[in-house]
PDB file of C-alpha atoms and ligand atoms in Angstrom:
ATOM      1  CA  MET A   1      87.782 109.880  87.253  1.00 96.00           C
ATOM      2  CA  VAL A   2      87.848 112.820  89.884  1.00 97.00           C
ATOM      3  CA  GLU A   3      87.506 116.456  89.134  1.00 97.00           C
ATOM      4  CA  LEU A   4      88.005 119.396  91.631  1.00 97.00           C
ATOM      5  CA  ASP A   5      86.618 122.654  90.644  1.00 96.00           C
ATOM      6  CA  ASN A   6      87.782 125.508  92.820  1.00 96.00           C
ATOM      7  CA  LEU A   7      86.969 123.192  95.786  1.00 96.00           C
ATOM      8  CA  THR A   8      87.084 124.806  99.336  1.00 95.00           C
ATOM      9  CA  VAL A   9      86.673 122.864 102.425  1.00 95.00           C
ATOM     10  CA  SER A  10      86.108 124.366 105.726  1.00 93.00           C
ATOM     11  CA  TYR A  11      85.864 123.301 109.384  1.00 92.00           C
ATOM     12  CA  ARG A  12      83.773 125.898 111.376  1.00 86.00           C
ATOM     13  CA  GLN A  13      84.418 128.385 108.568  1.00 81.00           C
ATOM     14  CA  HIS A  14      88.199 128.092 108.752  1.00 87.00           C
ATOM     15  CA  PRO A  15      89.428 126.612 105.476  1.00 88.00           C
ATOM     16  CA  ALA A  16      91.358 123.505 105.599  1.00 93.00           C
ATOM     17  CA  LEU A  17      91.684 123.459 101.902  1.00 95.00           C
ATOM     18  CA  HIS A  18      91.075 126.217  99.589  1.00 93.00           C
ATOM     19  CA  HIS A  19      90.436 126.923  95.849  1.00 95.00           C
ATOM     20  CA  ILE A  20      91.878 123.584  94.799  1.00 96.00           C
ATOM     21  CA  SER A  21      91.286 122.718  91.060  1.00 97.00           C
ATOM     22  CA  GLY A  22      92.565 119.681  89.088  1.00 97.00           C
ATOM     23  CA  ARG A  23      91.865 116.283  88.027  1.00 97.00           C
ATOM     24  CA  PHE A  24      92.714 112.670  88.757  1.00 98.00           C
ATOM     25  CA  ALA A  25      92.602 110.865  85.526  1.00 97.00           C
ATOM     26  CA  ARG A  26      91.286 107.529  85.120  1.00 97.00           C
ATOM     27  CA  GLY A  27      93.880 104.797  85.611  1.00 97.00           C
ATOM     28  CA  SER A  28      96.362 107.379  87.318  1.00 98.00           C
ATOM     29  CA  LEU A  29      98.581 106.671  90.183  1.00 98.00           C
ATOM     30  CA  THR A  30      98.942 109.847  92.292  1.00 98.00           C
ATOM     31  CA  ALA A  31     100.678 110.654  95.711  1.00 98.00           C
ATOM     32  CA  VAL A  32      99.110 113.473  97.802  1.00 98.00           C
ATOM     33  CA  ILE A  33     101.937 115.023  99.749  1.00 97.00           C
ATOM     34  CA  GLY A  34     102.229 118.219 102.209  1.00 96.00           C
ATOM     35  CA  PRO A  35     103.153 119.279 105.715  1.00 95.00           C
ATOM     36  CA  ASN A  36     100.794 118.088 108.690  1.00 92.00           C
ATOM     37  CA  GLY A  37      97.760 120.027 108.771  1.00 92.00           C
ATOM     38  CA  SER A  38      97.761 120.741 104.935  1.00 95.00           C
ATOM     39  CA  GLY A  39      94.538 119.258 104.144  1.00 95.00           C
ATOM     40  CA  LYS A  40      95.409 115.796 102.650  1.00 97.00           C
ATOM     41  CA  SER A  41      92.844 113.900 104.820  1.00 96.00           C
ATOM     42  CA  THR A  42      90.275 116.667 103.987  1.00 96.00           C
ATOM     43  CA  LEU A  43      91.087 116.080 100.264  1.00 97.00           C
ATOM     44  CA  LEU A  44      90.373 112.353 100.417  1.00 97.00           C
ATOM     45  CA  LYS A  45      87.155 112.625 102.631  1.00 96.00           C
ATOM     46  CA  SER A  46      85.803 115.199 100.289  1.00 96.00           C
ATOM     47  CA  ILE A  47      86.493 112.993  97.246  1.00 96.00           C
ATOM     48  CA  MET A  48      84.782 110.234  99.267  1.00 93.00           C
ATOM     49  CA  GLY A  49      81.690 112.582 100.075  1.00 92.00           C
ATOM     50  CA  LEU A  50      82.368 112.593 103.740  1.00 92.00           C
ATOM     51  CA  LEU A  51      82.491 116.308 103.774  1.00 93.00           C
ATOM     52  CA  ARG A  52      80.416 118.946 102.099  1.00 93.00           C
ATOM     53  CA  PRO A  53      82.339 121.602 100.271  1.00 94.00           C
ATOM     54  CA  ALA A  54      81.998 125.136 101.499  1.00 94.00           C
ATOM     55  CA  GLY A  55      82.680 126.367  97.926  1.00 94.00           C
ATOM     56  CA  GLY A  56      83.399 124.794  94.512  1.00 95.00           C
ATOM     57  CA  GLN A  57      82.834 120.915  93.739  1.00 95.00           C
ATOM     58  CA  VAL A  58      83.914 117.634  93.585  1.00 96.00           C
ATOM     59  CA  THR A  59      82.700 115.488  90.622  1.00 95.00           C
ATOM     60  CA  VAL A  60      83.598 111.697  90.683  1.00 95.00           C
ATOM     61  CA  GLN A  61      82.959 109.314  87.683  1.00 94.00           C
ATOM     62  CA  ALA A  62      82.043 106.325  89.782  1.00 91.00           C
ATOM     63  CA  PRO A  63      79.129 105.026  91.760  1.00 88.00           C
ATOM     64  CA  ARG A  64      79.726 105.152  95.710  1.00 85.00           C
ATOM     65  CA  GLU A  65      80.186 101.391  95.735  1.00 83.00           C
ATOM     66  CA  ARG A  66      83.147 101.367  93.250  1.00 90.00           C
ATOM     67  CA  ILE A  67      85.110 103.706  95.663  1.00 93.00           C
ATOM     68  CA  ALA A  68      87.469 102.225  98.208  1.00 92.00           C
ATOM     69  CA  TYR A  69      88.775 104.248 101.079  1.00 92.00           C
ATOM     70  CA  LEU A  70      91.292 103.402 103.792  1.00 90.00           C
ATOM     71  CA  ALA A  71      91.005 106.166 106.520  1.00 87.00           C
ATOM     72  CA  GLN A  72      94.052 107.382 108.572  1.00 86.00           C
ATOM     73  CA  LEU A  73      94.801 104.762 111.213  1.00 77.00           C
ATOM     74  CA  THR A  74      93.951 107.344 113.941  1.00 74.00           C
ATOM     75  CA  GLU A  75      90.554 107.633 112.814  1.00 76.00           C
ATOM     76  CA  ILE A  76      89.651 104.052 112.762  1.00 72.00           C
ATOM     77  CA  ASP A  77      87.683 102.679 115.772  1.00 75.00           C
ATOM     78  CA  ARG A  78      89.313  99.435 116.725  1.00 76.00           C
ATOM     79  CA  SER A  79      86.926  98.539 119.696  1.00 78.00           C
ATOM     80  CA  PHE A  80      84.221  97.176 117.191  1.00 77.00           C
ATOM     81  CA  PRO A  81      84.000  93.461 118.063  1.00 83.00           C
ATOM     82  CA  LEU A  82      84.714  92.176 114.615  1.00 89.00           C
ATOM     83  CA  SER A  83      86.853  89.166 113.397  1.00 92.00           C
ATOM     84  CA  VAL A  84      89.655  89.599 110.749  1.00 94.00           C
ATOM     85  CA  VAL A  85      87.552  87.447 108.228  1.00 92.00           C
ATOM     86  CA  ASP A  86      84.262  89.581 108.770  1.00 90.00           C
ATOM     87  CA  CYS A  87      86.252  92.732 108.527  1.00 91.00           C
ATOM     88  CA  VAL A  88      87.579  91.662 105.142  1.00 92.00           C
ATOM     89  CA  LEU A  89      84.200  90.333 104.111  1.00 89.00           C
ATOM     90  CA  LEU A  90      82.719  93.774 104.652  1.00 84.00           C
ATOM     91  CA  GLY A  91      84.662  94.746 101.390  1.00 81.00           C
ATOM     92  CA  CYS A  92      82.163  92.668  99.514  1.00 76.00           C
ATOM     93  CA  TRP A  93      78.828  94.033 101.264  1.00 71.00           C
ATOM     94  CA  SER A  94      77.764  95.643  98.097  1.00 69.00           C
ATOM     95  CA  GLU A  95      77.890  92.299  96.134  1.00 69.00           C
ATOM     96  CA  VAL A  96      76.294  90.367  98.971  1.00 67.00           C
ATOM     97  CA  GLY A  97      73.789  92.792 100.592  1.00 64.00           C
ATOM     98  CA  ALA A  98      72.669  92.677 104.106  1.00 61.00           C
ATOM     99  CA  TRP A  99      71.129  89.319 104.105  1.00 66.00           C
ATOM    100  CA  GLY A 100      72.907  87.577 101.044  1.00 68.00           C
ATOM    101  CA  ARG A 101      74.534  84.126 101.027  1.00 74.00           C
ATOM    102  CA  ILE A 102      78.498  84.324 101.234  1.00 74.00           C
ATOM    103  CA  SER A 103      79.351  82.067  98.142  1.00 79.00           C
ATOM    104  CA  THR A 104      82.303  79.606  98.402  1.00 83.00           C
ATOM    105  CA  GLU A 105      83.859  81.679  95.761  1.00 84.00           C
ATOM    106  CA  LEU A 106      83.716  84.755  97.960  1.00 84.00           C
ATOM    107  CA  ARG A 107      85.079  82.930 100.901  1.00 88.00           C
ATOM    108  CA  GLN A 108      87.980  81.812  98.690  1.00 91.00           C
ATOM    109  CA  ARG A 109      88.496  85.575  97.577  1.00 90.00           C
ATOM    110  CA  VAL A 110      88.596  86.487 101.310  1.00 93.00           C
ATOM    111  CA  ALA A 111      90.975  83.705 102.250  1.00 94.00           C
ATOM    112  CA  THR A 112      93.358  84.659  99.441  1.00 94.00           C
ATOM    113  CA  ALA A 113      93.463  88.255 100.240  1.00 94.00           C
ATOM    114  CA  ILE A 114      94.163  87.602 104.070  1.00 95.00           C
ATOM    115  CA  SER A 115      96.910  85.188 102.942  1.00 94.00           C
ATOM    116  CA  ARG A 116      98.203  87.887 100.294  1.00 91.00           C
ATOM    117  CA  VAL A 117      98.727  90.314 103.175  1.00 91.00           C
ATOM    118  CA  GLY A 118     100.449  87.769 105.487  1.00 90.00           C
ATOM    119  CA  LEU A 119      97.642  87.095 107.792  1.00 93.00           C
ATOM    120  CA  ALA A 120      96.674  83.523 107.358  1.00 93.00           C
ATOM    121  CA  GLY A 121      95.932  81.845 110.788  1.00 94.00           C
ATOM    122  CA  PHE A 122      94.593  85.125 112.105  1.00 94.00           C
ATOM    123  CA  GLU A 123      91.056  84.825 110.575  1.00 93.00           C
ATOM    124  CA  GLN A 124      89.082  84.552 113.762  1.00 94.00           C
ATOM    125  CA  ARG A 125      91.189  87.162 115.762  1.00 93.00           C
ATOM    126  CA  THR A 126      89.286  90.308 116.711  1.00 92.00           C
ATOM    127  CA  VAL A 127      90.475  93.535 114.965  1.00 90.00           C
ATOM    128  CA  GLY A 128      91.035  94.890 118.435  1.00 90.00           C
ATOM    129  CA  SER A 129      93.558  92.418 119.336  1.00 91.00           C
ATOM    130  CA  LEU A 130      95.961  93.162 116.487  1.00 91.00           C
ATOM    131  CA  SER A 131      98.848  95.596 116.279  1.00 88.00           C
ATOM    132  CA  SER A 132      98.380  98.642 114.201  1.00 86.00           C
ATOM    133  CA  GLY A 133     100.559  97.232 111.247  1.00 87.00           C
ATOM    134  CA  GLN A 134      98.308  94.150 111.218  1.00 90.00           C
ATOM    135  CA  LEU A 135      95.234  96.076 111.275  1.00 90.00           C
ATOM    136  CA  GLN A 136      96.486  98.176 108.226  1.00 89.00           C
ATOM    137  CA  ARG A 137      97.136  94.761 106.582  1.00 91.00           C
ATOM    138  CA  VAL A 138      93.570  93.643 107.225  1.00 92.00           C
ATOM    139  CA  LEU A 139      92.129  96.775 105.805  1.00 92.00           C
ATOM    140  CA  PHE A 140      94.338  96.377 102.686  1.00 91.00           C
ATOM    141  CA  ALA A 141      92.901  92.712 102.440  1.00 94.00           C
ATOM    142  CA  ARG A 142      89.488  94.298 102.407  1.00 93.00           C
ATOM    143  CA  LEU A 143      90.349  96.751  99.605  1.00 92.00           C
ATOM    144  CA  MET A 144      91.651  93.842  97.545  1.00 91.00           C
ATOM    145  CA  VAL A 145      88.262  91.964  97.793  1.00 91.00           C
ATOM    146  CA  GLN A 146      86.405  95.169  97.142  1.00 89.00           C
ATOM    147  CA  ASP A 147      87.272  95.547  93.348  1.00 86.00           C
ATOM    148  CA  ALA A 148      86.876  99.302  93.266  1.00 93.00           C
ATOM    149  CA  ASP A 149      87.496 101.598  90.513  1.00 95.00           C
ATOM    150  CA  LEU A 150      88.737 104.443  92.635  1.00 97.00           C
ATOM    151  CA  ILE A 151      91.015 103.578  95.614  1.00 96.00           C
ATOM    152  CA  LEU A 152      91.769 106.376  98.228  1.00 96.00           C
ATOM    153  CA  LEU A 153      94.530 105.492 100.899  1.00 96.00           C
ATOM    154  CA  ASP A 154      95.134 108.089 103.736  1.00 95.00           C
ATOM    155  CA  GLU A 155      98.835 107.199 104.883  1.00 93.00           C
ATOM    156  CA  PRO A 156      98.459 103.536 104.041  1.00 92.00           C
ATOM    157  CA  PHE A 157     102.144 102.580 105.458  1.00 91.00           C
ATOM    158  CA  ASN A 158     102.038 104.223 108.787  1.00 85.00           C
ATOM    159  CA  ALA A 159     102.941 101.463 111.338  1.00 79.00           C
ATOM    160  CA  MET A 160     104.255  99.223 108.754  1.00 84.00           C
ATOM    161  CA  ASP A 161     107.840  97.563 108.540  1.00 86.00           C
ATOM    162  CA  SER A 162     109.536  97.769 105.294  1.00 88.00           C
ATOM    163  CA  ARG A 163     108.979  94.240 103.992  1.00 85.00           C
ATOM    164  CA  THR A 164     105.165  94.693 104.461  1.00 86.00           C
ATOM    165  CA  THR A 165     105.291  98.061 102.790  1.00 91.00           C
ATOM    166  CA  ALA A 166     107.061  96.788  99.837  1.00 90.00           C
ATOM    167  CA  ALA A 167     104.551  93.975  99.488  1.00 87.00           C
ATOM    168  CA  LEU A 168     101.602  96.381  99.643  1.00 90.00           C
ATOM    169  CA  LEU A 169     103.430  98.859  97.108  1.00 94.00           C
ATOM    170  CA  ALA A 170     103.606  95.868  94.707  1.00 92.00           C
ATOM    171  CA  LEU A 171      99.651  95.477  95.267  1.00 91.00           C
ATOM    172  CA  ILE A 172      99.342  99.359  94.668  1.00 95.00           C
ATOM    173  CA  HIS A 173     101.234  98.644  91.198  1.00 96.00           C
ATOM    174  CA  GLN A 174      98.918  95.880  90.465  1.00 94.00           C
ATOM    175  CA  TRP A 175      95.849  98.022  90.955  1.00 95.00           C
ATOM    176  CA  HIS A 176      97.443 100.777  88.822  1.00 97.00           C
ATOM    177  CA  ALA A 177      98.103  97.911  86.115  1.00 97.00           C
ATOM    178  CA  GLU A 178      94.471  96.868  86.162  1.00 96.00           C
ATOM    179  CA  GLY A 179      93.274 100.221  85.133  1.00 96.00           C
ATOM    180  CA  ARG A 180      92.124 101.168  88.610  1.00 97.00           C
ATOM    181  CA  THR A 181      92.649 105.048  89.768  1.00 98.00           C
ATOM    182  CA  VAL A 182      94.776 105.276  92.967  1.00 98.00           C
ATOM    183  CA  VAL A 183      95.307 108.214  95.069  1.00 98.00           C
ATOM    184  CA  ALA A 184      97.523 107.729  98.244  1.00 98.00           C
ATOM    185  CA  VAL A 185      98.432 110.145 100.884  1.00 97.00           C
ATOM    186  CA  LEU A 186     102.292 109.552 101.790  1.00 97.00           C
ATOM    187  CA  HIS A 187     105.031 111.078 103.648  1.00 93.00           C
ATOM    188  CA  ASP A 188     108.043 109.615 102.227  1.00 93.00           C
ATOM    189  CA  ASP A 189     109.530 111.789  99.305  1.00 94.00           C
ATOM    190  CA  GLU A 190     111.632 108.803  98.020  1.00 94.00           C
ATOM    191  CA  GLN A 191     108.876 106.405  97.823  1.00 96.00           C
ATOM    192  CA  VAL A 192     106.712 108.961  95.756  1.00 97.00           C
ATOM    193  CA  ARG A 193     109.508 109.489  93.369  1.00 97.00           C
ATOM    194  CA  THR A 194     110.097 105.888  92.846  1.00 96.00           C
ATOM    195  CA  HIS A 195     106.584 104.514  92.836  1.00 97.00           C
ATOM    196  CA  PHE A 196     104.154 107.466  92.118  1.00 98.00           C
ATOM    197  CA  PRO A 197     104.089 109.018  88.505  1.00 97.00           C
ATOM    198  CA  GLN A 198     101.720 111.866  89.487  1.00 98.00           C
ATOM    199  CA  ALA A 199     101.743 113.979  92.424  1.00 98.00           C
ATOM    200  CA  VAL A 200      99.823 116.765  94.456  1.00 98.00           C
ATOM    201  CA  LEU A 201     101.552 118.919  96.818  1.00 98.00           C
ATOM    202  CA  LEU A 202      99.067 120.647  99.270  1.00 97.00           C
ATOM    203  CA  ALA A 203      99.551 123.368 101.844  1.00 95.00           C
ATOM    204  CA  ARG A 204      95.912 124.078 102.399  1.00 94.00           C
ATOM    205  CA  GLU A 205      96.214 125.767  98.861  1.00 94.00           C
ATOM    206  CA  LEU A 206      97.554 123.855  95.849  1.00 96.00           C
ATOM    207  CA  VAL A 207     101.290 124.222  95.759  1.00 97.00           C
ATOM    208  CA  ALA A 208     101.752 122.039  92.647  1.00 97.00           C
ATOM    209  CA  TRP A 209     100.084 119.009  90.537  1.00 97.00           C
ATOM    210  CA  GLY A 210     101.508 117.028  87.818  1.00 97.00           C
ATOM    211  CA  ASP A 211     104.405 114.683  87.066  1.00 97.00           C
ATOM    212  CA  THR A 212     106.071 113.797  90.262  1.00 97.00           C
ATOM    213  CA  ALA A 213     109.387 115.126  89.119  1.00 97.00           C
ATOM    214  CA  GLN A 214     108.014 118.279  88.282  1.00 97.00           C
ATOM    215  CA  VAL A 215     105.961 118.483  91.637  1.00 97.00           C
ATOM    216  CA  LEU A 216     108.819 117.599  93.986  1.00 97.00           C
ATOM    217  CA  THR A 217     111.375 120.264  93.212  1.00 97.00           C
ATOM    218  CA  PRO A 218     113.272 122.207  95.889  1.00 96.00           C
ATOM    219  CA  ASP A 219     111.137 125.464  95.106  1.00 97.00           C
ATOM    220  CA  HIS A 220     107.824 123.750  95.718  1.00 96.00           C
ATOM    221  CA  LEU A 221     108.746 121.969  98.915  1.00 96.00           C
ATOM    222  CA  HIS A 222     110.052 125.217 100.203  1.00 95.00           C
ATOM    223  CA  ARG A 223     107.055 127.074  99.368  1.00 95.00           C
ATOM    224  CA  ALA A 224     104.862 124.368 100.889  1.00 94.00           C
ATOM    225  CA  ARG A 225     107.145 124.568 104.052  1.00 93.00           C
ATOM    226  CA  MET A 226     106.861 128.366 104.057  1.00 91.00           C
ATOM    227  CA  LEU A 227     103.156 128.310 104.020  1.00 90.00           C
ATOM    228  CA  ALA A 228     102.907 125.771 106.807  1.00 89.00           C
ATOM    229  CA  GLU A 229     104.985 127.735 108.918  1.00 86.00           C
ATOM    230  CA  ALA A 230     102.491 130.809 108.507  1.00 82.00           C
ATOM    231  CA  TRP A 231      99.706 128.787 110.092  1.00 75.00           C
ATOM    232  CA  ASP A 232      98.347 128.597 113.557  1.00 63.00           C
ATOM    233  CA  ASP A 233      94.986 127.176 114.375  1.00 56.00           C
ATOM    234  CA  HIS A 234      93.372 130.490 114.337  1.00 54.00           C
ATOM    235  CA  ALA A 235      95.355 132.142 111.166  1.00 53.00           C
ATOM    236  CA  ASP A 236      93.517 131.066 108.161  1.00 56.00           C
ATOM    237  CA  ILE A 237      93.877 133.379 105.539  1.00 56.00           C
ATOM    238  CA  CYS A 238      92.661 133.382 101.882  1.00 61.00           C
ATOM    239  CA  HIS A 239      94.583 135.632  99.926  1.00 57.00           C
ATOM    240  CA  THR A 240      92.481 134.290  96.721  1.00 61.00           C
ATOM    241  CA  ASP A 241      89.340 135.612  98.414  1.00 57.00           C
ATOM    242  CA  GLU A 242      90.666 138.886  99.119  1.00 52.00           C
ATOM    243  CA  ALA A 243      91.786 139.308  95.468  1.00 49.00           C
ATOM    244  CA  THR A 244      88.462 138.260  94.311  1.00 47.00           C
ATOM    245  CA  SER A 245      86.029 139.346  96.916  1.00 45.00           C
ATOM    246  CA  ALA A 246      84.187 141.320  94.036  1.00 41.00           C
ATOM    247  CA  ARG A 247      83.378 137.775  92.553  1.00 39.00           C
ATOM    248  CA  PRO A 248      81.063 136.107  95.211  1.00 39.00           C
ATOM    249  CA  ALA A 249      80.464 133.252  93.198  1.00 39.00           C
ATOM    250  CA  GLY A 250      83.917 131.531  93.333  1.00 41.00           C
ATOM    251  CA  GLY A 251      84.765 132.548  96.898  1.00 45.00           C
ATOM    252  CA  HIS A 252      83.924 130.957 100.177  1.00 47.00           C
ATOM    253  CA  ARG A 253      83.011 132.959 103.484  1.00 44.00           C
ATOM    254  CA  ALA A 254      86.099 134.717 104.623  1.00 39.00           C
ATOM    255  CA  PRO A 255      87.292 133.910 108.286  1.00 37.00           C
ATOM    256  CA  GLU A 256      86.307 136.290 110.911  1.00 35.00           C
ATOM    257  CA  ARG A 257      89.695 137.092 111.859  1.00 34.00           C
ATOM    258  CA  VAL A 258      92.472 137.797 109.251  1.00 35.00           C
ATOM    259  CA  ILE A 259      95.961 137.617 110.539  1.00 33.00           C
ATOM    260  CA  THR A 260      98.785 138.807 108.151  1.00 33.00           C
ATOM    261  CA  PRO A 261     101.842 136.564 108.475  1.00 33.00           C
TER     262      PRO A 261
HETATM  263  P1  ADP B 301      96.562 116.504 106.892  1.00 53.75           P
HETATM  264  O1  ADP B 301      95.833 115.264 106.827  1.00 53.75           O
HETATM  265  O2  ADP B 301      97.110 117.159 105.826  1.00 53.75           O
HETATM  266  O3  ADP B 301      97.400 116.473 108.046  1.00 53.75           O
HETATM  267  P2  ADP B 301      93.882 117.459 107.786  1.00 53.75           P
HETATM  268  O4  ADP B 301      93.242 117.345 106.541  1.00 53.75           O
HETATM  269  O5  ADP B 301      93.600 116.298 108.737  1.00 53.75           O
HETATM  270  O6  ADP B 301      95.539 117.639 107.332  1.00 53.75           O
HETATM  271  O7  ADP B 301      93.513 118.847 108.295  1.00 53.75           O
HETATM  272  C1  ADP B 301      93.759 120.112 107.785  1.00 53.75           C
HETATM  273  C2  ADP B 301      93.386 121.163 108.787  1.00 53.75           C
HETATM  274  O8  ADP B 301      92.024 121.138 109.146  1.00 53.75           O
HETATM  275  C3  ADP B 301      94.119 121.159 110.095  1.00 53.75           C
HETATM  276  O9  ADP B 301      94.481 122.393 110.526  1.00 53.75           O
HETATM  277  C4  ADP B 301      93.205 120.383 110.984  1.00 53.75           C
HETATM  278  O10 ADP B 301      93.426 120.834 112.358  1.00 53.75           O
HETATM  279  C5  ADP B 301      91.988 120.932 110.634  1.00 53.75           C
HETATM  280  N1  ADP B 301      90.716 119.875 110.837  1.00 53.75           N
HETATM  281  C6  ADP B 301      90.781 118.643 110.537  1.00 53.75           C
HETATM  282  N2  ADP B 301      89.574 117.972 110.761  1.00 53.75           N
HETATM  283  C7  ADP B 301      89.092 118.798 111.626  1.00 53.75           C
HETATM  284  C8  ADP B 301      87.847 118.853 112.283  1.00 53.75           C
HETATM  285  N3  ADP B 301      87.039 117.561 112.513  1.00 53.75           N
HETATM  286  N4  ADP B 301      87.465 119.862 113.082  1.00 53.75           N
HETATM  287  C9  ADP B 301      88.126 121.041 113.009  1.00 53.75           C
HETATM  288  N5  ADP B 301      89.241 121.010 112.367  1.00 53.75           N
HETATM  289  C10 ADP B 301      89.708 120.057 111.804  1.00 53.75           C
HETATM  290 MG1   MG B 302      95.967 113.423 107.636  1.00 53.75          MG
END
């Protein structure tokens, strides 16, 4: 469904992700994990096409309207004056179009989704008046009506209580059973071990990708922590580029300042 080929993504020439290769198979259920600042959100945005790679490429076998994306809560503008029901309806825009009539069937689907996330009665509330956990649930309801082939979730359970998290994990399993491809950025190792068959461990570079039991080993987690401790905002080093600098095709532009850890 998604193929990453030597992907490098930079912010002002500082690579946030570098030389990542691998694939998310169609129908797979994968957790993306790694320390803060390890490039997890950058990876999802690159798959979504919101960021342009500095090197390598991302290939997605799905049209844009069949990809659903839940941004990290901190990046969502809540001041927009939108009701809960309209926010969920936005998930169907590709079916309805800008001036299309909203059918009774569609309204019913939206009502079912709102009720499934436990927000029946909140339809007319503005999204700005909701708690963070309630807003996350609205955004899940929007994903439910969207009917996407590829679903990208960035820290979907932040600000959620354990009961809601369990309900939404059940929804993720349902999507998986329906053959959709799901990629979720998560923090809770136990949750990943229990619910996600595949995992990607990032630390700006790829530490491990594969079956969760093989990815979440003490050795890999230690390596990710060590890599994270070696960073600061200016110390983006790319040893791969140093090693392959005679081969310009695969490499991205090296940072101006190279600091050895
Ligand atoms: P994660 O989601 O794993 O915490 P991110 O992908 O958000 O990490 O960020 C990876 C690195 O890129 C971090 O060092 C972060 O500071 C940097 N970064 C992210 N977004 C931007 C941006 N818009 N401008 C500059 N640097 C950014
Ligand atoms: Mg993030």
